[in-house]
Short mmCIF file of C-alpha atoms in Angstrom, two decimals:
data_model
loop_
_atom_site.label_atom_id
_atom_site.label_comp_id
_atom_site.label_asym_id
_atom_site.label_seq_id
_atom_site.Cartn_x
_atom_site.Cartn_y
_atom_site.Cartn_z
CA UNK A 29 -114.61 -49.26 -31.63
CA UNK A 30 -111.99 -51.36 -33.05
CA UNK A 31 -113.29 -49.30 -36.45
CA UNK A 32 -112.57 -45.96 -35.24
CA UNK A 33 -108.78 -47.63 -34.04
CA UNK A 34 -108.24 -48.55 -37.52
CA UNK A 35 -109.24 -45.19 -38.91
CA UNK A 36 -107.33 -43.40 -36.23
CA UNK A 37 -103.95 -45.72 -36.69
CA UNK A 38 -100.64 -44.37 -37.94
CA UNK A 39 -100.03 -46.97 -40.09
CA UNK A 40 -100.96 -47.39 -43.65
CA UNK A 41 -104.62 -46.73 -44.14
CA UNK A 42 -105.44 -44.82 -41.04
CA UNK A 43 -105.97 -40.99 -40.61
CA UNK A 44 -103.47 -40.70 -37.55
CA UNK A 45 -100.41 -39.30 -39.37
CA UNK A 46 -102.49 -36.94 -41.26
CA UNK A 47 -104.16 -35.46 -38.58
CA UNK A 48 -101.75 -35.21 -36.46
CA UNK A 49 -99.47 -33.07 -39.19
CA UNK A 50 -102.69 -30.90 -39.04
CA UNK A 51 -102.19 -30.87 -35.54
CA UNK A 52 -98.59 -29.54 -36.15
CA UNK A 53 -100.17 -26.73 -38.51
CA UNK A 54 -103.03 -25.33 -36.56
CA UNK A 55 -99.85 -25.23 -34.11
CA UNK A 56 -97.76 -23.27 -35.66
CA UNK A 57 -100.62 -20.77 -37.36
CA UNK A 58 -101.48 -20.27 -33.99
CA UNK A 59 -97.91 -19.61 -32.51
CA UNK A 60 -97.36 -17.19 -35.39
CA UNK A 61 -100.51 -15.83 -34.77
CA UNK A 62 -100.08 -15.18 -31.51
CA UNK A 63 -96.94 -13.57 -31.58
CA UNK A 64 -98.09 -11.30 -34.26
CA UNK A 65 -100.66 -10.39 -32.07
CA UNK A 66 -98.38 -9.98 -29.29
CA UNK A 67 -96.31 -6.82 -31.93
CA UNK A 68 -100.09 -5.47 -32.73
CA UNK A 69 -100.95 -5.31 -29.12
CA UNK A 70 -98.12 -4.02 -28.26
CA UNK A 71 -98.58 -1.06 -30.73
CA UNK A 72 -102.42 -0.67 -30.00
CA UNK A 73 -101.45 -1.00 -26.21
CA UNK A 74 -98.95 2.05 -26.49
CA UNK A 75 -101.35 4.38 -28.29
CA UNK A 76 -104.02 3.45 -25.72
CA UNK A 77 -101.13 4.83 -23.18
CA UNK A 78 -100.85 7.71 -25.20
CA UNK A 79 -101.81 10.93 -24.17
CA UNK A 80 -102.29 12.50 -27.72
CA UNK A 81 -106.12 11.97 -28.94
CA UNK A 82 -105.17 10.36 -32.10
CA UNK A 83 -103.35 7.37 -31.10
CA UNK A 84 -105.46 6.79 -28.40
CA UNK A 85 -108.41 6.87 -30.63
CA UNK A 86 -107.12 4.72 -33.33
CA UNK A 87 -106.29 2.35 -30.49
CA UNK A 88 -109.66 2.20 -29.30
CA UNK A 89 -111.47 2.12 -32.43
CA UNK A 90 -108.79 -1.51 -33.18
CA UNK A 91 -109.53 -2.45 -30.23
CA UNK A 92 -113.80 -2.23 -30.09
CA UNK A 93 -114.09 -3.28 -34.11
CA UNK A 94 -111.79 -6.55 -33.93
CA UNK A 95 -113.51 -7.31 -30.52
CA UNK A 96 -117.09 -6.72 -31.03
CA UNK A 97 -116.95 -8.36 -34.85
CA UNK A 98 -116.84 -11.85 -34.81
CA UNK A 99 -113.73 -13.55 -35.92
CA UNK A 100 -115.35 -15.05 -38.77
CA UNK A 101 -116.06 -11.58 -40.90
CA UNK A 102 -112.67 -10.44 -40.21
CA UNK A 103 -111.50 -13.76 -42.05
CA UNK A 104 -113.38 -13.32 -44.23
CA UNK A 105 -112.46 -9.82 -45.06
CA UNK A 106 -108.38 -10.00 -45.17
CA UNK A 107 -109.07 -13.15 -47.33
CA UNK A 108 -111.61 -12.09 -50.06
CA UNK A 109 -110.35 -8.55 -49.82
CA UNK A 110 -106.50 -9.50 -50.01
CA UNK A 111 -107.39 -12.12 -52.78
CA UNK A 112 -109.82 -9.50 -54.76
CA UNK A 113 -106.52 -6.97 -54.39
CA UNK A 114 -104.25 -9.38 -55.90
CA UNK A 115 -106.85 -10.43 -59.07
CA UNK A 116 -107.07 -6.79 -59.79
CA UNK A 117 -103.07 -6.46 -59.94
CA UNK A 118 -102.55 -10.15 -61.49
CA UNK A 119 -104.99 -8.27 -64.27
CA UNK A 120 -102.47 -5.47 -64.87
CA UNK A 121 -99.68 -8.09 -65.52
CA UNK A 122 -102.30 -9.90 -68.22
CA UNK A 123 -103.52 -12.84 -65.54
CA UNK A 124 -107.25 -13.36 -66.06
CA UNK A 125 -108.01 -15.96 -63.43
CA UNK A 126 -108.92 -15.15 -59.42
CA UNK A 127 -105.82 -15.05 -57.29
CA UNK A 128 -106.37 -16.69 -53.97
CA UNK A 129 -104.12 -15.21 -51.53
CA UNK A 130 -101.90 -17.61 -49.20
CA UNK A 131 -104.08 -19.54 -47.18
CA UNK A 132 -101.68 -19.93 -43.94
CA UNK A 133 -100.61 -16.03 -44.00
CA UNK A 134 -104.02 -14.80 -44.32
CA UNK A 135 -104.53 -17.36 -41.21
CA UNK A 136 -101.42 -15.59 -39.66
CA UNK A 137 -102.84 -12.05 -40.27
CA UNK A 138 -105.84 -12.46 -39.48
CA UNK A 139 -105.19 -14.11 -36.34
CA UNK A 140 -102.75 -11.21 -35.13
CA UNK A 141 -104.91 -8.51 -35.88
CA UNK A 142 -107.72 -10.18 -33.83
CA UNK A 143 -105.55 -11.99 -31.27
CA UNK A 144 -103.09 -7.96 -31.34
CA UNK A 145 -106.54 -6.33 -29.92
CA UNK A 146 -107.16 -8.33 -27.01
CA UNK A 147 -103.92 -8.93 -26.18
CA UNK A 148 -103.44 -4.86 -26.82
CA UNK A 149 -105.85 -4.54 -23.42
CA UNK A 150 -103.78 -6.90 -21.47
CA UNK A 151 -100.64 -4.96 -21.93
CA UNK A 152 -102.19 -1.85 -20.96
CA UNK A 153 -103.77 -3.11 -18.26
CA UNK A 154 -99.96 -4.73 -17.03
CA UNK A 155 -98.53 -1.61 -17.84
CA UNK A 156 -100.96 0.98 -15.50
CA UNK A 157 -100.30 -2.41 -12.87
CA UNK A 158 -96.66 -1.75 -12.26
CA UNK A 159 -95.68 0.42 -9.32
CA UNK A 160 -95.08 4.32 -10.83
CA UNK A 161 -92.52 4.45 -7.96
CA UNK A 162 -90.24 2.21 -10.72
CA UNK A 163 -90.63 4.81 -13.25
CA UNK A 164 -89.73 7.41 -11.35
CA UNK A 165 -86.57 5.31 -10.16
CA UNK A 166 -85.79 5.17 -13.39
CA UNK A 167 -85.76 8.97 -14.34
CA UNK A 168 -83.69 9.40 -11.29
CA UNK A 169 -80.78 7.40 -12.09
CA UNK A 170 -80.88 9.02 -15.39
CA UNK A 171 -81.58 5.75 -17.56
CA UNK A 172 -83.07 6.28 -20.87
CA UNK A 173 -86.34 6.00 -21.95
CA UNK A 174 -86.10 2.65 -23.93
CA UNK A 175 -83.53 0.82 -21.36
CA UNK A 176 -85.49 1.75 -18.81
CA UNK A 177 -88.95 -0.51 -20.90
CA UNK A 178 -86.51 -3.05 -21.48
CA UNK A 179 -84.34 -3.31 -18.26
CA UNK A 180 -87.07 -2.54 -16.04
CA UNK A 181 -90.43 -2.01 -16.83
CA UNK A 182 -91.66 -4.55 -18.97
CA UNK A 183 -89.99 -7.96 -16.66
CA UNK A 184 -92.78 -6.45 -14.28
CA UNK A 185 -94.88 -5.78 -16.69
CA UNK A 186 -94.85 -9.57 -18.05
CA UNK A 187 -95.63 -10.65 -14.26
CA UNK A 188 -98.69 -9.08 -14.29
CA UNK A 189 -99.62 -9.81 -18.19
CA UNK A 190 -99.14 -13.51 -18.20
CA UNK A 191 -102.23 -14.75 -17.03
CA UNK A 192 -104.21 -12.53 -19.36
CA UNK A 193 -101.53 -13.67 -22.29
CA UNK A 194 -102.44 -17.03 -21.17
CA UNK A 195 -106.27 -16.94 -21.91
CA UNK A 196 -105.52 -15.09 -25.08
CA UNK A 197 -103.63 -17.89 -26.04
CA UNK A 198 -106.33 -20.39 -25.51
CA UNK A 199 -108.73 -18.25 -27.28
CA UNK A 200 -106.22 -18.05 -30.76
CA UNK A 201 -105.70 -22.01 -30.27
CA UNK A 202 -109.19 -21.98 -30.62
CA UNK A 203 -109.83 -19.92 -33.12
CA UNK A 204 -107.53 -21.22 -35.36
CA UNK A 205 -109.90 -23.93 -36.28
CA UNK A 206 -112.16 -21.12 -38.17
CA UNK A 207 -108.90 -20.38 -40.73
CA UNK A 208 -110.35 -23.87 -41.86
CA UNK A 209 -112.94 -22.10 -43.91
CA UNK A 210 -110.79 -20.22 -46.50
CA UNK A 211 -108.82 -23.88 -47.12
CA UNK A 212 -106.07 -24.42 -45.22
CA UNK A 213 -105.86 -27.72 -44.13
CA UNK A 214 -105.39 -27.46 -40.53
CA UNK A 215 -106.58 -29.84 -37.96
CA UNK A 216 -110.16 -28.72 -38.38
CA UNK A 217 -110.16 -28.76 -42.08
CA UNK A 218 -108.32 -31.85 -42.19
CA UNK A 219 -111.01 -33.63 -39.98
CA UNK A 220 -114.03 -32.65 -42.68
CA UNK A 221 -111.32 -34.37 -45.38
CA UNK A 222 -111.10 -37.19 -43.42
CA UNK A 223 -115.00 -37.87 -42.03
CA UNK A 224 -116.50 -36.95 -45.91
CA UNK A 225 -114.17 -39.58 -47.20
CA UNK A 226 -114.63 -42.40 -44.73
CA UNK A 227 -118.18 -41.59 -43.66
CA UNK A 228 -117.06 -41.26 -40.01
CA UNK A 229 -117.98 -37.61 -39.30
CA UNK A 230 -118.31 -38.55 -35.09
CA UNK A 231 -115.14 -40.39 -34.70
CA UNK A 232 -112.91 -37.25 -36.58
CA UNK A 233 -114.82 -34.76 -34.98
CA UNK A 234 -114.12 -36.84 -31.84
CA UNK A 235 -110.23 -36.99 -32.45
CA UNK A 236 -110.11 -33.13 -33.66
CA UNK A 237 -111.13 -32.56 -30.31
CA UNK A 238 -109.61 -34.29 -28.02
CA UNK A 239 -105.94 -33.18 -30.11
CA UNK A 240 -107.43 -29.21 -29.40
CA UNK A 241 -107.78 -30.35 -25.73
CA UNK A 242 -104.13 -31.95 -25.62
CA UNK A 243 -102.63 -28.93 -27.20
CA UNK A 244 -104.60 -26.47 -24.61
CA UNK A 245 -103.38 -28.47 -21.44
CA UNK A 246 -100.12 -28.61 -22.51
CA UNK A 247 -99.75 -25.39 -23.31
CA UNK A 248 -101.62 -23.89 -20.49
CA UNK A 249 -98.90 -25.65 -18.14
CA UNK A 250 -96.40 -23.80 -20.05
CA UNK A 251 -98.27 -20.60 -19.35
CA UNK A 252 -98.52 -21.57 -15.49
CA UNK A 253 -94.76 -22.60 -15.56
CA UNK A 254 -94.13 -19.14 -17.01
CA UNK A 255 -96.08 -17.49 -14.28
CA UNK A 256 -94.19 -19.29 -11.41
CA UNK A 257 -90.76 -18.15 -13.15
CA UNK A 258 -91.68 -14.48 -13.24
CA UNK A 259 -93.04 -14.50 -9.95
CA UNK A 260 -89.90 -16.00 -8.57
CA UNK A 261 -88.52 -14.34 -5.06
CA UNK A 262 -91.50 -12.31 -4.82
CA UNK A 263 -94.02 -12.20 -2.23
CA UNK A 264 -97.43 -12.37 -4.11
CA UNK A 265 -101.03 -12.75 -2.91
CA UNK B 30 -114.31 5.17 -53.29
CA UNK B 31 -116.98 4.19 -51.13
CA UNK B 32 -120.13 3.83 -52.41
CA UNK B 33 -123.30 4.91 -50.54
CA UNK B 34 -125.66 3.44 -53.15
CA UNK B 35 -124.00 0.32 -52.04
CA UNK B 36 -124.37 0.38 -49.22
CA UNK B 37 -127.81 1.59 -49.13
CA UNK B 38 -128.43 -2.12 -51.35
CA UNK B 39 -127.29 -4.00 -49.35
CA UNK B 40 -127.95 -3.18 -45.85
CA UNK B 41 -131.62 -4.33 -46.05
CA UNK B 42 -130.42 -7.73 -47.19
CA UNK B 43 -127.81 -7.65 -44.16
CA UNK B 44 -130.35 -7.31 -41.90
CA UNK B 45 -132.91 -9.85 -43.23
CA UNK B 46 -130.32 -12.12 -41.32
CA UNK B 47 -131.13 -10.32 -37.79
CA UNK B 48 -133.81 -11.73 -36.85
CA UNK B 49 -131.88 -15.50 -37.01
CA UNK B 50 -128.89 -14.11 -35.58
CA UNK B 51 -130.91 -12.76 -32.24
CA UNK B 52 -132.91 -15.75 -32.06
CA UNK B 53 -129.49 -18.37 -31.86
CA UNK B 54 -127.98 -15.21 -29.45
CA UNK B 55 -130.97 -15.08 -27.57
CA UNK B 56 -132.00 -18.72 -27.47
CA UNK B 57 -128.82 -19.74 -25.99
CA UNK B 58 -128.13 -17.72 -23.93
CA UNK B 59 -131.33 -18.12 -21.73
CA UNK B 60 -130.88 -21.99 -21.83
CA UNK B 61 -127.03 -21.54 -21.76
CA UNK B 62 -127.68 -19.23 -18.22
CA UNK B 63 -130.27 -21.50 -16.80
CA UNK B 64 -128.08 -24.43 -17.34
CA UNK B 65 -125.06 -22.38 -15.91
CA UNK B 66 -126.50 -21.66 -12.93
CA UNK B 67 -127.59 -25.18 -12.06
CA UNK B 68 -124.25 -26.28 -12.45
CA UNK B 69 -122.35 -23.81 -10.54
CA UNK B 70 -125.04 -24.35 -8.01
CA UNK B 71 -124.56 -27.94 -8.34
CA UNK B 72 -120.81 -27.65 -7.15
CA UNK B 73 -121.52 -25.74 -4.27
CA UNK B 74 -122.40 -29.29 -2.33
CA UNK B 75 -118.77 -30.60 -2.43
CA UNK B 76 -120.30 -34.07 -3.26
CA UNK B 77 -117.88 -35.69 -5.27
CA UNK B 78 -120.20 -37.56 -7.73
CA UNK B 79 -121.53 -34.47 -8.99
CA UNK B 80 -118.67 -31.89 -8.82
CA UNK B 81 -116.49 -34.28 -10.63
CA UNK B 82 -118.25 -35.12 -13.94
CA UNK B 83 -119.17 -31.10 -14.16
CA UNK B 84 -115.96 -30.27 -14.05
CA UNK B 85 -114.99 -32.66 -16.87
CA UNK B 86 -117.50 -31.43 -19.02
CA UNK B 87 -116.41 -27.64 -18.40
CA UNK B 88 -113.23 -28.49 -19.16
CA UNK B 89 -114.21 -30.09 -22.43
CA UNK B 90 -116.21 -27.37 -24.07
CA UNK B 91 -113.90 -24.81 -22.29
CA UNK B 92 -110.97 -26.80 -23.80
CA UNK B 93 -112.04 -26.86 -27.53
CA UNK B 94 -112.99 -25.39 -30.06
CA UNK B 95 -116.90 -24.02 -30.69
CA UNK B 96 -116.87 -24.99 -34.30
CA UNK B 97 -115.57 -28.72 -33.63
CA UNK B 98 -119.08 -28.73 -31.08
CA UNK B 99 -121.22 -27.50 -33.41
CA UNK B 100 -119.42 -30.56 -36.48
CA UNK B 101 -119.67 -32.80 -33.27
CA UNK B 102 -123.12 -32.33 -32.87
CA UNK B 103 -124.45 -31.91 -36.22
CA UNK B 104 -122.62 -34.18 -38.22
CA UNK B 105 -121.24 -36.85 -36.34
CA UNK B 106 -124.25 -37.13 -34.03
CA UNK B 107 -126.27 -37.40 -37.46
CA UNK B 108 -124.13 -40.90 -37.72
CA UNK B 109 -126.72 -42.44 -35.33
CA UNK B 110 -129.90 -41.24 -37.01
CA UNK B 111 -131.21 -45.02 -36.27
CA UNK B 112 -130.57 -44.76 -32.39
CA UNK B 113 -131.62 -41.01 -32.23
CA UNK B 114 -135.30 -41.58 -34.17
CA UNK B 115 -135.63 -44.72 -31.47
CA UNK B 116 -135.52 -42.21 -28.52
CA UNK B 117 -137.43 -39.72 -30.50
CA UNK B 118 -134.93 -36.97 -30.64
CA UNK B 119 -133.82 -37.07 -34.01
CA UNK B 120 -136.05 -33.82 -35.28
CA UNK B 121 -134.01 -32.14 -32.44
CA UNK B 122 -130.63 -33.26 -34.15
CA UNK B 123 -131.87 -32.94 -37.93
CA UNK B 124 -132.25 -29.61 -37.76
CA UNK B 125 -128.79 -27.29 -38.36
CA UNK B 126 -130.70 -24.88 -36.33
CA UNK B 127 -131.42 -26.34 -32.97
CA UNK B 128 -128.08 -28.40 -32.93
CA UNK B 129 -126.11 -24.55 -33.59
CA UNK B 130 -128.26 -23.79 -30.41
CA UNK B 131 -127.24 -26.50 -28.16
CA UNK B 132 -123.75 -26.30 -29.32
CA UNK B 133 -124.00 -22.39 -28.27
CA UNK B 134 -126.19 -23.58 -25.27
CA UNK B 135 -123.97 -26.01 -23.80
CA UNK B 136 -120.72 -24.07 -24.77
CA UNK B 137 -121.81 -20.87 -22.56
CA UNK B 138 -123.29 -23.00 -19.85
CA UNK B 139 -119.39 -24.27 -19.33
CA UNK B 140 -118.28 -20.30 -19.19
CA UNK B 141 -120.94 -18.76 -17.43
CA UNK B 142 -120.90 -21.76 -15.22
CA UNK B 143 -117.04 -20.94 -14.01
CA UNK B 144 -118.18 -16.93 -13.76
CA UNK B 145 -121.12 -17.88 -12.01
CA UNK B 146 -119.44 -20.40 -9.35
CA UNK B 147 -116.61 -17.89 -8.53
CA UNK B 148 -119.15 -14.94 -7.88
CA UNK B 149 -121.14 -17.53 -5.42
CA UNK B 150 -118.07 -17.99 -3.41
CA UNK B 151 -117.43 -14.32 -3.50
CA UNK B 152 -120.48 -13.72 -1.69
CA UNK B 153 -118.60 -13.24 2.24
CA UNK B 154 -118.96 -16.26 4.55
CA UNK B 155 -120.27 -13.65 7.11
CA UNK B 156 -123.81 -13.18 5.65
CA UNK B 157 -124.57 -16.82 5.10
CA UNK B 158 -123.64 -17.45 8.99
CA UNK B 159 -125.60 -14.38 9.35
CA UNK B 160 -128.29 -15.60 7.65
CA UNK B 161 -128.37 -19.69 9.32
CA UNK B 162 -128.38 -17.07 12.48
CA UNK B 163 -131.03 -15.54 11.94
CA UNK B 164 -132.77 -19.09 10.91
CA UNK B 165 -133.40 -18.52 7.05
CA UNK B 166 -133.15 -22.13 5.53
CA UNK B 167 -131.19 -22.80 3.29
CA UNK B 168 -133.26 -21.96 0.08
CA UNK B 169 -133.87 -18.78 1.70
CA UNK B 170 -130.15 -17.70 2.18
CA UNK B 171 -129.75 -18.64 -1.66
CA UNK B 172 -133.09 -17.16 -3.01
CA UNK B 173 -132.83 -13.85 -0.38
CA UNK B 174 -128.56 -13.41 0.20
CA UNK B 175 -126.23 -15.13 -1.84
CA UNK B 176 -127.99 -15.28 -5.09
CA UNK B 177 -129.01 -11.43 -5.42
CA UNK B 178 -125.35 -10.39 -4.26
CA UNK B 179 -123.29 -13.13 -6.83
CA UNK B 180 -125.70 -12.28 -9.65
CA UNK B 181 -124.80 -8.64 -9.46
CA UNK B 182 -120.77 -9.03 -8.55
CA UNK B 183 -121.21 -10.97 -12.19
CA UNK B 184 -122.56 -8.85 -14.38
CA UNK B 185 -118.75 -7.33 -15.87
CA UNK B 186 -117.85 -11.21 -16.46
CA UNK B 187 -120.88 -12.47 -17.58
CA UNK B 188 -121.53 -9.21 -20.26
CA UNK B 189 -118.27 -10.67 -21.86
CA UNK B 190 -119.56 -14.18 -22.11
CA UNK B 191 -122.38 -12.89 -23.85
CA UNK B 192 -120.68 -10.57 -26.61
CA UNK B 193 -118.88 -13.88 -27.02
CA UNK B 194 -121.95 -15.67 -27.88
CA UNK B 195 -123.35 -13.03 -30.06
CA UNK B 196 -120.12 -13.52 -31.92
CA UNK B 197 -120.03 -17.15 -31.91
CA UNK B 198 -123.81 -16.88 -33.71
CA UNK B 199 -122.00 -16.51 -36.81
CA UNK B 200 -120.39 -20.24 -37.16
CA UNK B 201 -123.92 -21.28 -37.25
CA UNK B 202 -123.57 -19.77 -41.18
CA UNK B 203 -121.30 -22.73 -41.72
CA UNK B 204 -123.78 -25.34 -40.84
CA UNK B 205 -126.30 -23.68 -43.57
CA UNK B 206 -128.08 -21.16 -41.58
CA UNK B 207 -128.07 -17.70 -43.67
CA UNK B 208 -127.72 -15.17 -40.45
CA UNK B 209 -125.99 -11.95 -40.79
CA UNK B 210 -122.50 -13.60 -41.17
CA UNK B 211 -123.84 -16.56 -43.93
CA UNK B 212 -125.30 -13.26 -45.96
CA UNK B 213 -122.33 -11.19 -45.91
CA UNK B 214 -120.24 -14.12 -47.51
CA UNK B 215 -122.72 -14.75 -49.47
CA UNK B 216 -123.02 -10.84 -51.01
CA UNK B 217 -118.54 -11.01 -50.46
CA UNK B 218 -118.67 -13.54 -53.24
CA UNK B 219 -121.19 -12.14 -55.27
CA UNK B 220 -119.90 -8.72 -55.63
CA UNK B 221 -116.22 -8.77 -54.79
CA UNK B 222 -116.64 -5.95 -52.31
CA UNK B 223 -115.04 -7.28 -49.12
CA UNK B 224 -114.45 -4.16 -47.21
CA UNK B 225 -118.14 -2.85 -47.85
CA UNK B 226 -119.78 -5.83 -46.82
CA UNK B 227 -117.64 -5.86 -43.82
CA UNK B 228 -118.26 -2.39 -42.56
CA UNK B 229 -121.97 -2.47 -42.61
CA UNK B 230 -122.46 -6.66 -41.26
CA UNK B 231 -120.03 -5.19 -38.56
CA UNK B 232 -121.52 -2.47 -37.92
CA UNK B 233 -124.73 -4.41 -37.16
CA UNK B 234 -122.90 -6.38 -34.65
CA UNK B 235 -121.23 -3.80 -32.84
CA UNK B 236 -124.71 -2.15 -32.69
CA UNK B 237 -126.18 -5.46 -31.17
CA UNK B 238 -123.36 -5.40 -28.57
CA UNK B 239 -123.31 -1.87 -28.21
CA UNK B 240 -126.95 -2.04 -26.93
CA UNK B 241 -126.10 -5.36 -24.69
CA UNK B 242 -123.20 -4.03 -23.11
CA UNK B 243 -124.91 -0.19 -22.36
CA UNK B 244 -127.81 -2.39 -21.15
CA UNK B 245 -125.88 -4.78 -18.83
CA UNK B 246 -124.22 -1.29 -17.12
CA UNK B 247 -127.45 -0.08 -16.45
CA UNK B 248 -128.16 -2.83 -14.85
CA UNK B 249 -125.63 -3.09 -12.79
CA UNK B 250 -125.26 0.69 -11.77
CA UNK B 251 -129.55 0.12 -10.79
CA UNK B 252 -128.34 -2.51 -8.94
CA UNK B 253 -125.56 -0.60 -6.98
CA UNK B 254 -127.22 3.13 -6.54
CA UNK B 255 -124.64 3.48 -3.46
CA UNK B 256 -121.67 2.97 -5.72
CA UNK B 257 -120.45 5.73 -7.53
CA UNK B 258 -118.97 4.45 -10.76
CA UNK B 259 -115.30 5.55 -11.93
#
């Protein structure tokens, strides 16, 4: 016990400071994740409002492939793929090696595009939730169309889309952790550095874990806190 | 541009890796079910001895993340080999295999366990007292009311716990086990041609949860003739 304290300290020797910078980066992949997520759902979400047959289809199909695929073969793709792309140009400018692309904007991308199609239902569903009566309100007093989204519609849209934003959120936290296989040293990735090289696979395992919880409770309050603010002076079941 | 020959080559080796990837989807999520139910089950009885150290444990595999499980399990439980082969379970926790499947097990049995307990309290307090009235014990209001109606109102929840776990299959490819994921990285790396390989290895799981997810409707529109579905 007093073992795994050492390993886990902040001082010199121990693993604390280390992983909790790679605490700080699965953060911040996931935050930028997330909110690039939040653009592509907001896109797919809009075409799956649409009443023309191709946007609503190509909102679908996002929405069914980067669901029903698992997370790891998109990750996969955008990173091999992207990094395959780039050898092939860094050939045309006489570079013979493989380029690897970017290992934290890959994690970025490929985050959004599968965080952009759940969250892409969740803002359609928020959407069809808020009362048509406020649309039509709308076209009577002669606002336009996009003061109207940003006045109106979508501060009652958000009511009804944070809880759904909120599990999103705990599912990209989550999956962040998997960016750990193309080598960015994140908290999961920074965990297998630090149990291969002391031999302590249980105890970094162990801590990886319990920082994921932290970071989920924390942030999951922030969620709720959200939720109370946009619900404020309404009357809600 | 695309190659049909390609494809054609490597689909067969794609789906050498189906039978592995059914077996972890399938495997746990029978035991991850059973285990699910108990525990929602469990928390019905308000005693605080029980409800409390369920609840921790749901929170703990609901809190993190599947892949840290799965390390948990397989490699740092591996640290006490000595201690594991004195209670005789260490060919359980040798094997990648059945620690990806208890990792899977006990990470759906925290889910399904949440879906399952909120469908048992959706079940309307007016047909239990219906049933005590008309002096079924208590097994029998489970077993022949409560039971039959929750299992049904969860179907919708519980089909999306399950395409989960088809999906989560594939991090068993990063503790060594070559199903449909482990062989498309594999073929990725070997022939550079990332957006081939991912088409047809996705294509085989959208087929897989295709068939679950038509499968699960029929179910539930078999088990609801009288509602007319929108």
């Amino acid at each position: 016990m007093t073992d795994a304290l050492h390993i886990l300290s902040l001082g010199k020797g121990g693993w604390g400071g280390a992983l909790l910078l790679a605490a700080g980066v699965t953060f911040a992949l996931s935050i930028l994740g997330f909110l690039l997520g939040a653009f592509f759902g907001a896109v797919a979400a809009s075409g799956g409002l649409s009443p023309r047959a191709v946007p609503s289809w190509l909102a679908k199909a996002y929405g069914t492939v980067f669901r029903g695929v698992p997370d790891l073969l998109t990750i996969y793709l955008l990173y091999y793929g992207g990094s395959i792309a780039l050898t092939e140009i860094g050939k045309l400018f006489g570079s013979a090696g493989f380029v690897g692309l970017p290992t934290f904007a890959t994690g970025v991308l490929a985050i959004g595009i599968i965080s952009g199609a759940y969250q892409a239902e969740v803002y359609r569903g928020a959407y069809l939730a808020v009362d048509p009566g406020q649309f039509e309100a709308c076209k009577a007093l002669g606002v336009a169309r996009f003061h109207s989204l940003r006045l109106v519609i979508i501060p009652q849209l958000m009511r009804h889309a944070l809880p759904g934003l909120g599990n999103v959120w705990q599912l990209v936290l989550k999956d962040s952790a998997l960016i750990s296989v193309i080598g960015l040293v994140e908290l999961m990735r920074q965990s297998q550095i630090g149990a291969g090289s002391m031999r302590e696979p249980f105890v970094f395992y162990l801590a990886a874990a319990a920082l994921y919880f932290l970071i989920a409770a924390v942030t999951g309050s922030v969620f709720r806190y959200g939720e109370t603010r946009a619900w404020r002076g309404m009357v809600h079941a | 541009m695309i190659d049909l020959h390609f494809f054609v080559e490597i689909i067969p080796t794609l789906l050498s890796g189906l039978p592995l990837t059914l077996q972890l989807a399938g495997l746990s999520i029978a035991i991850g079910f059973a285990l699910a139910l108990l525990l929602a089950l469990a928390q019905q009885g308000n005693h605080r001895m029980l409800v409390w150290p369920i609840r921790a444990f749901v929170a703990v595999f609901r809190g993190t993340p599947l892949l840290v499980q799965i390390f948990l399990i397989y490699y740092g439980l591996g640290q006490f080999r000595p201690t594991l082969q004195a209670v005789g379970l260490w060919w359980l926790f040798r094997e990648p295999y059945w620690c990806a499947i208890i990792a899977l097990s006990l990470n759906t049995a925290a889910y399904g366990s949440e879906i399952l307990r909120g469908a048992i309290q959706g079940v309307p307090r007016g047909l239990v007292e219906a049933a005590s009235a008309f002096g079924m014990t208590r097994i029998q209001t489970l077993r022949l009311v409560v039971l039959p109606l929750a299992l049904r109102q969860a179907i919708p929840s519980y089909s999306n716990e399950i395409i989960l776990m088809v999906k989560g299959t594939s991090l068993a490819s990063i503790v060594t086990l070559m199903e449909v994921t482990g062989i498309a990285q594999g073929l990725i790396s070997q022939t550079y041609r990332a957006v081939e390989v991912f088409v047809a290895a996705g294509a085989i799981y959208l087929t897989i949860n295709f068939t679950i997810i038509s499968a699960l409707n029929a179910l539930e529109t078999w088990l609801t003739p009288y509602r007319v579905r929108a």
